[in-house]
XYZ file of N, CA and C in Angstrom:
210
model
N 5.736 54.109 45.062
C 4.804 55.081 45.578
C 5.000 55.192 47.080
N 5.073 56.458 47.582
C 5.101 56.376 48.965
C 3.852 55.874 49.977
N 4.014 56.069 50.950
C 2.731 55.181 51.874
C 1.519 55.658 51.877
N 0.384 54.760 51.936
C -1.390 55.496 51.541
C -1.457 56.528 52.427
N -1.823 57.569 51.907
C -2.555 58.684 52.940
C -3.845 59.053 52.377
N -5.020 59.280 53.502
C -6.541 59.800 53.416
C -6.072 61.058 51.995
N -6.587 60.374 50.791
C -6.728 61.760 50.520
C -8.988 61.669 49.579
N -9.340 62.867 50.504
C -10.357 63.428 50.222
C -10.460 64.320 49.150
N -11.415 63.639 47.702
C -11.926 65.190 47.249
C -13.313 65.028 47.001
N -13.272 66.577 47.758
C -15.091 67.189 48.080
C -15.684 67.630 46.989
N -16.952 67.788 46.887
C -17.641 68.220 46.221
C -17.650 69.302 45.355
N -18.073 69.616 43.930
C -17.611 70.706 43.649
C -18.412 72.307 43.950
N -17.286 73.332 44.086
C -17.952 74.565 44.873
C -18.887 74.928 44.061
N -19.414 76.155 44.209
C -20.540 76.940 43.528
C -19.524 77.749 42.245
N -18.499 78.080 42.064
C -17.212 78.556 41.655
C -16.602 77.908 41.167
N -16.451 76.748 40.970
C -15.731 75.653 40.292
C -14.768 75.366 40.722
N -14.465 73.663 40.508
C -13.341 73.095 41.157
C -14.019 72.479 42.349
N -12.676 71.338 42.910
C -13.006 70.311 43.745
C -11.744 70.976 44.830
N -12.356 71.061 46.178
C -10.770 70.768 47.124
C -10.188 69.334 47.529
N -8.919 69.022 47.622
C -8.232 68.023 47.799
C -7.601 67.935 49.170
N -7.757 67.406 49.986
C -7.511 67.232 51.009
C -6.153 65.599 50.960
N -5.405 65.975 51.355
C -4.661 64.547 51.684
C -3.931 64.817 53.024
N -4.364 63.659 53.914
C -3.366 63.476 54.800
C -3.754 64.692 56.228
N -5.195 65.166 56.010
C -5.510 65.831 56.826
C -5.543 67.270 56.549
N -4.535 67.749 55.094
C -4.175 68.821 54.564
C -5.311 69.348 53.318
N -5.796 70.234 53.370
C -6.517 71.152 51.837
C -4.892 71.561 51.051
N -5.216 70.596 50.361
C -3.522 71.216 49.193
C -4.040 72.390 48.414
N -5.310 72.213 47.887
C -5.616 73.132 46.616
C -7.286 72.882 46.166
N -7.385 73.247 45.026
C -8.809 73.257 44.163
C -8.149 72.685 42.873
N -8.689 71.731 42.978
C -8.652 70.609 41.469
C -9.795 70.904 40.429
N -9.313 71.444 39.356
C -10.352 71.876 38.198
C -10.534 70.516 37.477
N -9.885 69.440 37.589
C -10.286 68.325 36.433
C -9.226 67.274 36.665
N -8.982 66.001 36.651
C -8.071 64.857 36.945
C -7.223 65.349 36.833
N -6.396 66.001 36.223
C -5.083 66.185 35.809
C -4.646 66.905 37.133
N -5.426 68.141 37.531
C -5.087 68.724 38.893
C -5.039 67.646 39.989
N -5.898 67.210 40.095
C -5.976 66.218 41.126
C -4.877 65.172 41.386
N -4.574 64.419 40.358
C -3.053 64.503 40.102
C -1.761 64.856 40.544
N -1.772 66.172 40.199
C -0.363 67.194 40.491
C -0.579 67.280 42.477
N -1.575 67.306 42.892
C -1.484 67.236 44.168
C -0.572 65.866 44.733
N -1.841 64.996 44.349
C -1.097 63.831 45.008
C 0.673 63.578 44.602
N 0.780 63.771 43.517
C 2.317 63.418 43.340
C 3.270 64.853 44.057
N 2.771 65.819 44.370
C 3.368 67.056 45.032
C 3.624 66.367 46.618
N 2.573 65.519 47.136
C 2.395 65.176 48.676
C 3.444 63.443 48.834
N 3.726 63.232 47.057
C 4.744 62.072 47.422
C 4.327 60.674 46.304
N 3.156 60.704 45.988
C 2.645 59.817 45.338
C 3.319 59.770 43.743
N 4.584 59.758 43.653
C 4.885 59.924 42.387
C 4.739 59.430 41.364
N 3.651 58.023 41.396
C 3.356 57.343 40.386
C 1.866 58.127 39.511
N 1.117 58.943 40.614
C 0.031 59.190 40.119
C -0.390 60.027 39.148
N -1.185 59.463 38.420
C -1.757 60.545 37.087
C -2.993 60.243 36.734
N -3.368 60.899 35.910
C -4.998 60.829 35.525
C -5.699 59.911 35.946
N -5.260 58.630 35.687
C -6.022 57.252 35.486
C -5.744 56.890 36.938
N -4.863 57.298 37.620
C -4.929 56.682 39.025
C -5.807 57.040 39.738
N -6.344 58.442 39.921
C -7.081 59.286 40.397
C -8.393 58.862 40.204
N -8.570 58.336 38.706
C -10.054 57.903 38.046
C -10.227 56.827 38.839
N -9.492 55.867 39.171
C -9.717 54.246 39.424
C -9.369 54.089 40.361
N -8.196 54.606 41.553
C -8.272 54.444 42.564
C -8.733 54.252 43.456
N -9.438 53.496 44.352
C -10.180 52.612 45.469
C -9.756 53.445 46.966
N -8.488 53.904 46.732
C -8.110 54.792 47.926
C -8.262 56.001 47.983
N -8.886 56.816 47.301
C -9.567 58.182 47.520
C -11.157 58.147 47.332
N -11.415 58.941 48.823
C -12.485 58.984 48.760
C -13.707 60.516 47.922
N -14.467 59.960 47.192
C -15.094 61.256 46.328
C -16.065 61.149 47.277
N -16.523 62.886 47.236
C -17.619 63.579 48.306
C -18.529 64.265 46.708
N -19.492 63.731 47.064
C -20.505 64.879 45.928
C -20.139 64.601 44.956
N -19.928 63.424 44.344
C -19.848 62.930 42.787
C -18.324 61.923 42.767
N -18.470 61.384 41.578
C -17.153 60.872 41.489
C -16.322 61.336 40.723
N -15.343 60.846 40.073
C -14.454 61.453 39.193
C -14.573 62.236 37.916
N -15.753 62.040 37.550
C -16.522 62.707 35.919
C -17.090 63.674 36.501
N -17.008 64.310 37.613
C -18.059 65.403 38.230
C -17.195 66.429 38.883
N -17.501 67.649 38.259
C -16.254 68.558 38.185
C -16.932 70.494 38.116
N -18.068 70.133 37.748
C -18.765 71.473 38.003
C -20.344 71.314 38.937
């Protein structure tokens, strides 16, 4: 896996979906783990998938945790 970077996801909008922030960057709007996911391994994290995202200690959740999506 490449080296830890801040990655933030905020709260979800009024519109659905979470934004993902890593590394100082808004990559996108994450509809559900799996998106959330495809970011981090897009920014380098190539190990990550569903379950990393769920359990990971190094991302911080804003406005719910990982089961919170609308």
């Amino acid at each position: 896996m490449a080296s830890v970077m801040p990655v933030v996801i905020y709260p979800p909008s009024p519109t659905g979906g979470r934004r993902v922030r890593i590394d100082g960057e808004i990559l996108g709007l994450a509809y559900g783990l799996r998106d959330a996911a495809e970011f981090l391994r897009r920014a380098g994290l190539e190990d990550a998938d569903e379950s990393y995202v769920e359990e990971s200690g190094l991302i911080e959740w804003r406005g719910g945790g990982p089961d919170v999506w609308t």
